[in-house]
Short mmCIF file of C-alpha atoms and ligand atoms in Angstrom, two decimals:
data_model
loop_
_atom_site.label_atom_id
_atom_site.label_comp_id
_atom_site.label_asym_id
_atom_site.label_seq_id
_atom_site.Cartn_x
_atom_site.Cartn_y
_atom_site.Cartn_z
CA UNK A 272 28.91 -46.12 80.36
CA UNK A 273 31.47 -43.50 81.35
CA UNK A 274 34.27 -43.26 78.80
CA UNK A 275 37.66 -44.46 79.94
CA UNK A 276 39.98 -41.60 80.96
CA UNK A 277 42.68 -42.54 78.45
CA UNK A 278 40.40 -41.29 75.66
CA UNK A 279 41.32 -37.80 76.81
CA UNK A 280 45.05 -38.43 76.83
CA UNK A 281 47.37 -37.89 73.88
CA UNK A 282 51.00 -37.16 73.10
CA UNK A 283 52.41 -33.86 71.95
CA UNK A 284 55.71 -32.47 70.70
CA UNK A 285 57.01 -29.90 73.20
CA UNK A 286 58.29 -27.48 70.53
CA UNK A 287 55.60 -24.78 70.32
CA UNK A 288 56.38 -24.17 66.64
CA UNK A 289 55.53 -27.81 65.91
CA UNK A 290 53.18 -28.97 68.68
CA UNK A 291 52.27 -32.02 66.61
CA UNK A 292 49.91 -34.38 68.43
CA UNK A 293 49.83 -38.16 68.44
CA UNK A 294 47.60 -40.85 69.82
CA UNK A 295 48.30 -42.26 73.24
CA UNK A 296 48.92 -45.72 71.77
CA UNK A 297 51.83 -44.59 69.58
CA UNK A 298 55.38 -45.49 70.59
CA UNK A 299 57.55 -42.40 70.20
CA UNK A 300 60.92 -41.39 71.56
CA UNK A 301 61.03 -38.18 69.52
CA UNK A 302 58.69 -36.13 67.33
CA UNK A 303 58.68 -37.66 63.83
CA UNK A 304 58.18 -34.17 62.39
CA UNK A 305 60.81 -32.04 64.13
CA UNK A 306 62.82 -34.41 66.35
CA UNK A 307 61.62 -32.65 69.52
CA UNK A 308 60.81 -34.36 72.82
CA UNK A 309 57.34 -35.69 73.47
CA UNK A 310 54.97 -34.97 76.38
CA UNK A 311 52.03 -36.95 77.63
CA UNK A 312 49.15 -34.46 77.47
CA UNK A 313 45.54 -34.41 78.65
CA UNK A 314 42.26 -32.72 77.85
CA UNK A 315 41.89 -31.72 81.47
CA UNK A 316 38.52 -30.04 80.97
CA UNK A 317 37.02 -33.39 79.99
CA UNK A 318 38.56 -35.29 82.87
CA UNK A 319 37.41 -35.69 86.46
CA UNK A 320 40.16 -33.57 88.04
CA UNK A 321 39.91 -33.46 91.84
CA UNK A 322 38.62 -30.17 93.25
CA UNK A 323 41.43 -30.10 95.78
CA UNK A 324 44.53 -32.18 96.39
CA UNK A 325 43.20 -33.26 99.77
CA UNK A 326 40.66 -35.45 98.01
CA UNK A 327 43.54 -37.70 96.89
CA UNK A 328 44.34 -38.61 100.49
CA UNK A 329 41.15 -40.65 100.62
CA UNK A 330 42.89 -43.21 98.38
CA UNK A 331 45.00 -44.31 101.30
CA UNK A 332 41.97 -45.64 103.13
CA UNK A 333 41.53 -48.06 100.20
CA UNK A 334 45.12 -49.31 100.29
CA UNK A 335 44.20 -52.98 100.18
CA UNK A 336 43.69 -52.16 96.49
CA UNK A 337 47.20 -52.22 94.91
CA UNK A 338 46.52 -49.12 92.81
CA UNK A 339 45.48 -47.12 95.85
CA UNK A 340 48.53 -48.43 97.72
CA UNK A 341 50.95 -47.44 94.95
CA UNK A 342 52.65 -44.09 95.57
CA UNK A 343 52.32 -43.52 91.82
CA UNK A 344 48.80 -44.70 90.98
CA UNK A 345 46.97 -43.22 93.93
CA UNK A 346 47.54 -40.00 91.97
CA UNK A 347 46.10 -41.55 88.82
CA UNK A 348 43.74 -38.56 88.32
CA UNK A 349 46.85 -36.46 87.62
CA UNK A 350 48.42 -38.90 85.10
CA UNK A 351 45.39 -40.59 83.53
CA UNK A 352 46.94 -41.95 80.34
CA UNK A 353 45.78 -45.53 80.92
CA UNK A 354 42.71 -47.05 82.58
CA UNK A 355 43.65 -47.44 86.23
CA UNK A 356 42.92 -51.17 86.31
CA UNK A 357 45.58 -51.65 83.62
CA UNK A 358 48.27 -49.70 85.42
CA UNK A 359 51.28 -51.76 86.47
CA UNK A 360 52.43 -51.61 90.06
CA UNK A 361 54.94 -53.44 92.22
CA UNK A 362 54.20 -51.26 95.27
CA UNK A 363 56.46 -48.35 94.26
CA UNK A 364 56.48 -44.94 95.86
CA UNK A 365 56.20 -45.80 99.56
CA UNK A 366 58.75 -43.12 100.28
CA UNK A 367 59.38 -40.64 103.08
CA UNK A 368 59.85 -36.93 103.47
CA UNK A 369 61.89 -36.50 106.63
CA UNK A 370 63.59 -33.51 108.25
CA UNK A 371 67.33 -33.90 108.76
CA UNK A 372 68.66 -31.42 111.27
CA UNK A 373 72.22 -32.68 110.93
CA UNK A 374 72.16 -32.00 107.20
CA UNK A 375 70.28 -28.71 107.82
CA UNK A 376 73.11 -27.54 110.03
CA UNK A 377 75.61 -28.63 107.41
CA UNK A 378 73.96 -26.66 104.60
CA UNK A 379 73.25 -23.68 106.85
CA UNK A 380 69.46 -23.54 107.16
CA UNK A 381 67.50 -23.46 110.41
CA UNK A 382 66.48 -26.71 112.15
CA UNK A 383 63.42 -28.26 110.53
CA UNK A 384 63.88 -26.32 107.28
CA UNK A 385 65.69 -29.06 105.34
CA UNK A 386 63.63 -32.07 104.32
CA UNK A 387 64.93 -35.10 102.49
CA UNK A 388 62.64 -36.89 100.05
CA UNK A 389 64.01 -40.39 100.39
CA UNK A 390 63.41 -42.25 97.13
CA UNK A 391 65.85 -45.00 98.11
CA UNK A 392 62.88 -46.76 99.71
CA UNK A 393 61.48 -47.82 96.36
CA UNK A 394 61.40 -51.56 95.59
CA UNK A 395 64.58 -51.42 93.49
CA UNK A 396 66.18 -48.77 95.70
CA UNK A 397 65.90 -45.66 93.51
CA UNK A 398 63.35 -43.15 92.26
CA UNK A 399 63.43 -44.86 88.85
CA UNK A 400 60.59 -47.16 89.98
CA UNK A 401 58.18 -44.22 89.87
CA UNK A 402 58.96 -43.76 86.20
CA UNK A 403 59.09 -47.45 85.44
CA UNK A 404 55.52 -47.89 86.70
CA UNK A 405 54.49 -45.33 84.06
CA UNK A 406 56.59 -46.65 81.18
CA UNK A 407 55.71 -50.26 81.92
CA UNK A 408 52.03 -49.40 81.90
CA UNK A 409 52.36 -47.80 78.49
CA UNK A 410 54.40 -50.75 77.21
CA UNK A 411 51.57 -53.02 78.22
CA UNK A 412 49.00 -50.70 76.67
CA UNK A 413 50.76 -51.01 73.29
CA UNK A 414 51.26 -54.76 73.60
CA UNK A 415 55.08 -54.80 73.82
CA UNK A 416 56.76 -58.07 74.81
CA UNK A 417 60.31 -56.79 75.42
CA UNK A 418 61.65 -53.58 76.97
CA UNK A 419 65.13 -52.14 76.80
CA UNK A 420 67.16 -49.37 78.39
CA UNK A 421 70.65 -47.96 78.51
CA UNK A 422 71.64 -47.37 82.07
CA UNK A 423 74.21 -46.13 84.53
CA UNK A 424 72.62 -48.80 86.73
CA UNK A 425 69.40 -47.76 88.38
CA UNK A 426 67.14 -47.79 85.33
CA UNK A 427 68.34 -51.29 84.53
CA UNK A 428 67.79 -52.43 88.13
CA UNK A 429 64.28 -51.01 88.01
CA UNK A 430 63.37 -52.41 84.60
CA UNK A 431 64.71 -55.84 85.55
CA UNK A 432 62.70 -55.83 88.75
CA UNK A 433 59.44 -54.89 87.02
CA UNK A 434 60.04 -57.59 84.41
CA UNK A 435 60.76 -60.30 86.92
CA UNK A 436 57.95 -59.41 89.33
CA UNK A 437 55.20 -58.91 86.75
CA UNK A 438 56.44 -61.35 84.07
CA UNK A 439 54.74 -59.10 81.54
CA UNK A 440 57.85 -58.20 79.54
CA UNK A 441 61.42 -59.38 79.04
CA UNK A 442 64.23 -56.99 79.96
CA UNK A 443 67.20 -56.13 77.74
CA UNK A 444 69.66 -53.77 79.39
CA UNK A 445 72.66 -51.96 77.91
CA UNK A 446 75.51 -50.88 80.13
CA UNK A 447 78.88 -49.26 79.49
CA UNK A 448 82.08 -50.99 80.45
CA UNK A 449 83.28 -50.52 84.02
CA UNK A 450 80.81 -47.70 84.62
CA UNK A 451 78.25 -49.43 86.77
CA UNK A 452 78.41 -49.93 90.52
CA UNK A 453 78.19 -53.50 91.74
CA UNK A 454 75.11 -52.78 93.84
CA UNK A 455 73.18 -51.94 90.69
CA UNK A 456 74.69 -54.53 88.37
CA UNK A 457 73.99 -57.25 90.91
CA UNK A 458 70.29 -56.38 90.81
CA UNK A 459 69.95 -56.70 87.03
CA UNK A 460 71.85 -59.99 87.03
CA UNK A 461 69.91 -61.39 89.96
CA UNK A 462 66.55 -60.41 88.45
CA UNK A 463 67.49 -62.27 85.29
CA UNK A 464 67.70 -59.48 82.71
CA UNK A 465 69.52 -60.00 79.42
CA UNK A 466 72.53 -57.77 80.10
CA UNK A 467 74.46 -56.38 77.15
CA UNK A 468 77.74 -54.76 78.09
CA UNK A 469 79.29 -52.61 75.40
CA UNK A 470 82.66 -51.01 75.12
CA UNK A 471 81.85 -47.38 75.91
CA UNK A 472 80.07 -45.10 78.38
CA UNK A 473 76.41 -44.30 79.08
CA UNK A 474 76.07 -42.06 76.05
CA UNK A 475 77.39 -44.79 73.75
CA UNK A 476 75.00 -47.31 75.28
CA UNK A 477 72.13 -44.84 74.90
CA UNK A 478 72.85 -44.29 71.20
CA UNK A 479 72.99 -48.05 70.59
CA UNK A 480 69.88 -48.95 72.51
CA UNK A 481 67.89 -46.45 70.45
CA UNK A 482 69.08 -48.10 67.23
CA UNK A 483 68.58 -51.63 68.47
CA UNK A 484 65.13 -51.03 69.93
CA UNK A 485 63.99 -49.47 66.68
CA UNK A 486 65.37 -52.31 64.57
CA UNK A 487 63.96 -55.08 66.76
CA UNK A 488 60.76 -53.33 67.84
CA UNK A 489 61.73 -53.38 71.52
CA UNK A 490 59.98 -50.90 73.80
CA UNK A 491 62.40 -48.24 75.15
CA UNK A 492 62.07 -47.22 78.81
CA UNK A 493 64.77 -44.55 79.11
CA UNK A 494 63.57 -41.15 80.25
CA UNK A 495 63.04 -39.97 76.65
CA UNK A 496 59.90 -42.03 77.20
CA UNK A 497 57.20 -39.50 78.15
CA UNK A 498 55.38 -42.00 80.37
CA UNK A 499 58.47 -42.42 82.55
CA UNK A 500 58.21 -38.75 83.39
CA UNK A 501 54.49 -39.01 84.15
CA UNK A 502 55.33 -41.53 86.86
CA UNK A 503 58.11 -39.33 88.20
CA UNK A 504 55.71 -36.40 88.63
CA UNK A 505 54.30 -38.27 91.61
CA UNK A 506 57.52 -37.75 93.61
CA UNK A 507 56.46 -34.13 93.86
CA UNK A 508 52.83 -35.04 94.62
CA UNK A 509 54.10 -37.04 97.58
CA UNK A 510 56.30 -34.17 98.74
CA UNK A 511 53.26 -31.88 98.72
CA UNK A 512 51.15 -34.52 100.43
CA UNK A 513 53.74 -34.94 103.20
CA UNK A 514 53.69 -31.15 103.71
CA UNK A 515 49.90 -31.13 104.10
CA UNK A 516 49.64 -29.81 100.51
CA UNK A 517 51.71 -26.73 101.31
CA UNK A 518 54.25 -25.70 98.69
CA UNK A 519 57.91 -25.62 99.85
CA UNK A 520 60.28 -22.83 98.81
CA UNK A 521 62.86 -24.99 97.05
CA UNK A 522 63.09 -28.36 95.35
CA UNK A 523 66.67 -29.48 94.78
CA UNK A 524 67.51 -32.43 92.58
CA UNK A 525 70.62 -33.92 90.98
CA UNK A 526 70.73 -33.56 87.19
CA UNK A 527 71.83 -36.44 84.97
CA UNK A 528 69.61 -37.13 81.97
CA UNK A 529 67.34 -34.43 83.43
CA UNK A 530 64.24 -36.59 83.56
CA UNK A 531 63.40 -35.78 87.16
CA UNK A 532 63.83 -32.03 86.82
CA UNK A 533 61.67 -32.15 83.66
CA UNK A 534 59.00 -34.23 85.38
CA UNK A 535 58.94 -32.01 88.47
CA UNK A 536 58.52 -28.90 86.34
CA UNK A 537 55.63 -30.50 84.48
CA UNK A 538 54.01 -31.62 87.73
CA UNK A 539 54.06 -28.14 89.25
CA UNK A 540 53.03 -26.44 86.03
CA UNK A 541 50.03 -28.72 85.65
CA UNK A 542 48.98 -28.38 89.30
CA UNK A 543 49.21 -24.62 89.00
CA UNK A 544 47.26 -24.54 85.73
CA UNK A 545 44.58 -26.71 87.31
CA UNK A 546 44.34 -24.30 90.25
CA UNK A 547 45.43 -26.99 92.70
CA UNK A 548 48.45 -25.08 94.08
CA UNK A 549 48.71 -21.31 94.60
CA UNK A 550 52.36 -21.00 93.58
CA UNK A 551 55.26 -23.00 92.14
CA UNK A 552 58.39 -23.74 94.21
CA UNK A 553 61.82 -22.82 92.87
CA UNK A 554 63.82 -25.63 91.34
CA UNK A 555 67.58 -26.12 91.59
CA UNK A 556 69.20 -28.70 89.33
CA UNK A 557 72.65 -29.81 90.46
CA UNK A 558 75.24 -31.21 88.06
CA UNK A 559 78.44 -32.93 89.09
CA UNK A 560 81.32 -30.68 88.03
CA UNK A 561 82.72 -33.61 86.06
CA UNK A 562 79.46 -34.03 84.12
CA UNK A 563 78.23 -30.47 83.82
CA UNK A 564 76.74 -30.14 80.34
CA UNK A 565 73.60 -28.40 81.61
CA UNK A 566 75.59 -26.04 83.82
CA UNK A 567 77.98 -25.14 81.00
CA UNK A 568 75.22 -24.62 78.47
CA UNK A 569 73.17 -22.43 80.81
CA UNK A 570 75.98 -20.42 82.38
CA UNK A 571 78.62 -20.27 79.66
CA UNK A 572 76.46 -20.41 76.52
CA UNK A 573 73.43 -18.58 77.86
CA UNK A 574 71.08 -21.38 76.82
CA UNK A 575 67.48 -21.01 77.98
CA UNK A 576 63.99 -22.12 77.03
CA UNK A 577 63.42 -18.99 74.98
CA UNK A 578 59.72 -19.58 74.47
CA UNK A 579 60.35 -23.09 73.19
CA UNK A 580 63.15 -22.08 70.79
CA UNK A 581 66.36 -22.76 72.70
CA UNK A 582 69.39 -22.08 70.52
CA UNK A 583 70.04 -25.38 68.75
CA UNK A 584 73.29 -24.14 67.27
CA UNK A 585 74.74 -23.43 70.70
CA UNK A 586 73.98 -27.00 71.77
CA UNK A 587 75.34 -28.54 68.56
CA UNK A 588 78.49 -26.44 68.82
CA UNK A 589 78.94 -27.40 72.47
CA UNK A 590 78.77 -31.12 71.66
CA UNK A 591 81.08 -30.70 68.67
CA UNK A 592 83.64 -29.01 70.94
CA UNK A 593 83.19 -31.72 73.55
CA UNK A 594 83.86 -34.44 71.01
CA UNK A 595 86.75 -32.59 69.37
CA UNK A 596 88.43 -32.17 72.77
CA UNK A 597 87.69 -35.80 73.67
CA UNK A 598 86.03 -34.54 76.84
CA UNK A 599 83.98 -37.25 78.60
CA UNK A 600 81.95 -37.06 81.79
CA UNK A 601 83.81 -38.26 84.86
CA UNK A 602 82.44 -38.23 88.40
CA UNK A 603 82.15 -40.55 91.40
CA UNK A 604 78.40 -39.90 91.10
CA UNK A 605 78.02 -42.52 88.35
CA UNK A 606 74.22 -42.10 88.10
CA UNK A 607 74.74 -38.58 86.73
CA UNK A 608 77.91 -39.27 84.73
CA UNK A 609 76.32 -38.20 81.45
CA UNK A 610 77.61 -36.12 78.53
CA UNK A 611 74.46 -35.53 76.48
CA UNK A 612 71.39 -35.28 78.73
CA UNK A 613 68.45 -36.57 76.70
CA UNK A 614 65.86 -34.33 78.35
CA UNK A 615 67.83 -31.11 77.95
CA UNK A 616 65.05 -29.04 76.36
CA UNK A 617 62.37 -30.29 78.74
CA UNK A 618 64.64 -29.31 81.61
CA UNK A 619 65.06 -25.80 80.18
CA UNK A 620 61.27 -25.59 80.13
CA UNK A 621 61.09 -26.73 83.76
CA UNK A 622 63.66 -24.10 84.75
CA UNK A 623 61.44 -21.50 83.08
CA UNK A 624 58.28 -22.73 84.80
CA UNK A 625 59.93 -22.99 88.23
CA UNK A 626 62.19 -19.91 88.16
CA UNK A 627 64.96 -22.47 88.41
CA UNK A 628 68.72 -22.37 88.76
CA UNK A 629 71.53 -24.74 87.79
CA UNK A 630 74.69 -25.32 89.81
CA UNK A 631 77.62 -27.72 89.76
CA UNK A 632 79.34 -29.42 92.71
CA UNK A 633 82.68 -31.22 92.93
CA UNK A 634 83.09 -34.87 93.87
CA UNK A 635 84.66 -33.66 97.12
CA UNK A 636 81.51 -31.66 97.92
CA UNK A 637 79.30 -34.59 96.92
CA UNK A 638 81.09 -37.06 99.20
CA UNK A 639 81.22 -34.69 102.18
CA UNK A 640 77.49 -34.01 101.81
CA UNK A 641 76.82 -37.73 101.43
CA UNK A 642 78.62 -38.42 104.70
CA UNK A 643 76.52 -35.78 106.48
CA UNK A 644 73.34 -37.26 105.05
CA UNK A 645 74.43 -40.76 106.06
CA UNK A 646 75.26 -39.61 109.60
CA UNK A 647 71.62 -38.49 109.80
CA UNK A 648 70.44 -42.03 109.14
CA UNK A 649 69.04 -42.00 105.63
CA UNK A 650 72.05 -42.96 103.57
CA UNK A 651 72.15 -42.26 99.87
CA UNK A 652 74.36 -42.95 96.89
CA UNK A 653 76.82 -40.30 95.66
CA UNK A 654 74.62 -38.82 92.89
CA UNK A 655 71.81 -38.20 95.38
CA UNK A 656 74.06 -36.18 97.67
CA UNK A 657 74.67 -33.68 94.86
CA UNK A 658 71.31 -32.17 95.86
CA UNK A 659 72.47 -31.53 99.44
CA UNK A 660 75.89 -30.28 98.31
CA UNK A 661 74.13 -27.95 95.88
CA UNK A 662 71.81 -26.70 98.61
CA UNK A 663 74.81 -25.84 100.78
CA UNK A 664 76.36 -23.77 98.02
CA UNK A 665 73.07 -21.98 97.33
CA UNK A 666 72.78 -21.01 101.01
CA UNK A 667 76.39 -19.77 100.99
CA UNK A 668 75.65 -17.77 97.86
CA UNK A 669 72.72 -16.17 99.64
CA UNK A 670 70.17 -17.38 97.10
CA UNK A 671 68.54 -19.65 99.66
CA UNK A 672 67.63 -17.94 102.91
CA UNK A 673 68.28 -19.94 106.12
CA UNK A 674 64.59 -19.61 106.97
CA UNK A 675 63.31 -21.08 103.71
CA UNK A 676 61.90 -24.58 103.41
CA UNK A 677 64.17 -26.73 101.28
CA UNK A 678 63.40 -30.20 99.92
CA UNK A 679 66.36 -32.20 98.61
CA UNK A 680 65.53 -35.34 96.66
CA UNK A 681 67.65 -38.34 97.66
CA UNK A 682 67.38 -40.27 94.44
CA UNK A 683 68.99 -43.59 95.34
CA UNK A 684 69.75 -45.87 98.27
CA UNK A 685 72.99 -45.95 100.24
CA UNK A 686 73.64 -49.61 99.38
CA UNK A 687 73.72 -48.94 95.63
CA UNK A 688 77.37 -47.93 95.73
CA UNK A 689 79.12 -49.24 98.85
CA UNK A 690 82.55 -48.85 97.23
CA UNK A 691 82.38 -45.06 97.31
CA UNK A 692 81.17 -45.07 100.91
CA UNK A 693 83.81 -47.46 102.20
CA UNK A 694 86.57 -45.62 100.32
CA UNK A 695 85.51 -42.38 102.01
CA UNK A 696 85.58 -43.86 105.51
CA UNK A 697 88.53 -46.17 105.02
CA UNK A 698 91.86 -46.14 106.83
CA UNK A 699 93.41 -47.77 103.76
CA UNK A 700 95.12 -44.91 101.93
CA UNK A 701 95.63 -47.02 98.82
CA UNK A 702 91.93 -47.67 98.49
CA UNK A 703 91.14 -44.01 99.11
CA UNK A 704 93.56 -42.95 96.40
CA UNK A 705 92.39 -45.52 93.91
CA UNK A 706 88.65 -44.88 94.24
CA UNK A 707 88.54 -41.20 95.23
CA UNK A 708 91.97 -39.61 94.95
CA UNK A 709 91.90 -40.31 91.22
CA UNK A 710 88.84 -38.05 91.07
CA UNK A 711 90.43 -35.12 92.83
CA UNK A 712 89.05 -35.94 96.28
CA UNK A 713 91.72 -34.93 98.80
CA UNK A 714 90.17 -35.33 102.22
CA UNK A 715 87.36 -37.06 104.05
CA UNK A 716 86.39 -34.47 106.64
CA UNK A 717 83.47 -36.53 107.93
CA UNK A 718 85.06 -39.97 107.77
CA UNK A 719 84.02 -42.41 110.48
CA UNK A 720 87.16 -44.50 110.57
CA UNK A 721 87.30 -47.99 111.97
CA UNK A 722 89.50 -48.23 115.07
CA UNK A 723 92.33 -50.72 114.64
CA UNK A 724 92.93 -52.75 117.81
CA UNK A 725 94.95 -55.88 118.49
CA UNK A 726 92.82 -58.92 119.23
CA UNK A 727 93.30 -58.64 123.00
CA UNK A 728 90.57 -57.99 125.55
CA UNK A 729 92.44 -55.28 127.47
CA UNK A 730 93.31 -53.37 124.33
CA UNK A 731 89.74 -53.57 123.04
CA UNK A 732 88.31 -52.35 126.35
CA UNK A 733 90.84 -49.53 126.41
CA UNK A 734 89.96 -48.48 122.88
CA UNK A 735 86.22 -48.44 123.57
CA UNK A 736 86.77 -46.36 126.73
CA UNK A 737 88.93 -43.94 124.77
CA UNK A 738 86.64 -43.46 121.78
CA UNK A 739 83.11 -43.78 123.06
C1 PLP B 1090 69.02 -41.73 87.25
C2 PLP B 1090 69.55 -41.12 88.48
C3 PLP B 1090 69.81 -39.75 88.60
C4 PLP B 1090 69.65 -38.82 87.44
O1 PLP B 1090 68.33 -38.45 87.24
P1 PLP B 1090 67.86 -37.76 85.88
O2 PLP B 1090 66.40 -37.79 85.96
O3 PLP B 1090 68.42 -38.60 84.76
O4 PLP B 1090 68.44 -36.39 85.88
C5 PLP B 1090 70.22 -39.25 89.81
N1 PLP B 1090 70.41 -40.06 90.87
C6 PLP B 1090 70.19 -41.38 90.79
C7 PLP B 1090 70.45 -42.21 91.99
C8 PLP B 1090 69.76 -41.96 89.61
O5 PLP B 1090 69.57 -43.26 89.55
ZN1 ZN B 1091 57.68 -31.69 66.68
#
């Protein structure tokens, strides 16, 4: 009998000075020895790694099998921490990589050079489903009966969906007060999750859910969970697949808790180590200016991976200053409105592996970019548009050449946050001021305003003639 692939999977602390290893069946959110973050790791030389990435395309011909259909599990050979027949899928990862020439023009690259990886097409409407497939699979592997998360909205929507579709676990979600868009909250409520709203923001909810899950033995599916990030690696596998396994020049992603950027770095590093890609694309992580911990730490405190020894004192001092000043994240891009990104050190490692850069963009820039993306037909939520706004600034800076191939990840669906979209396009100045003006947004250069016409046939005909 051939041994099951998960025998060659384990967990490992990412701090090179510790590098403690743990069994795949352990439930860890941090290294018990040094507090560091945990990776899923593999003995690749004992595993049946494909000789070339093209081999993986053959899976698609077997798509009547749910694991071959899944945009996560058809890459099982590259995240083999559980036997494939035990991997949980709800059909995630059927996403698109599409050129957007309108957005390309907006950011200043040549036609065809900007591609949007549209993760809004996932079952719950955001990229989180890729990670949830991974975390859920591990939860099942360890026999959990409940799973919890703190969430700005999309993780809770995803967890609730997986719970209600599979009926394998019960969902407990923690949200901050007034910080979640109705699109996302409506999903968790509709899917039947136990929803715990606390007085505080995402970071408060995150701290509490860690305590509660430990006390009650509830499985935690936030992106400190290493198996979440294994699932999110597949976003990059699908980008490569859509490009005929050619490596693009740039991957640009919004940065919140920094799970995606960490997962993408790991994906490319592993593919490169395995000899499956000839080079690694550059990574740009884009913070919202109102939630720019990573940007500040990298650019103002000089924080970097430093061979696995990033300066802990600089980080501790930064958070102490933040708390002393009462400074809290504030941005219209609620999915990245985070003070203390949980995957900070993994992201620093990804920046090292991918020759990466970090930038920040204002809410004004985010909303303008979002409108340009929406005008191209694949609408996204505000946080997602940070990637396109960041790309525009990087072209202006001269770091991205107009001839380079740029992939921006659109992390969540347009319908997640209709309030922000309607406020941008509205003719109602009060609504604009309330939703956007309060965040320093002054204009809506790309607004598509409704035309106000009296309810009279002649007037309506006249208006259509005038405006169309
Ligand atoms: C969760 C989320 C993000 C942030 O991703 P991280 O991996 O936490 O950096 C960005 N956009 C959307 C739509 C999200 O739901
Ligand atoms: Zn450790």
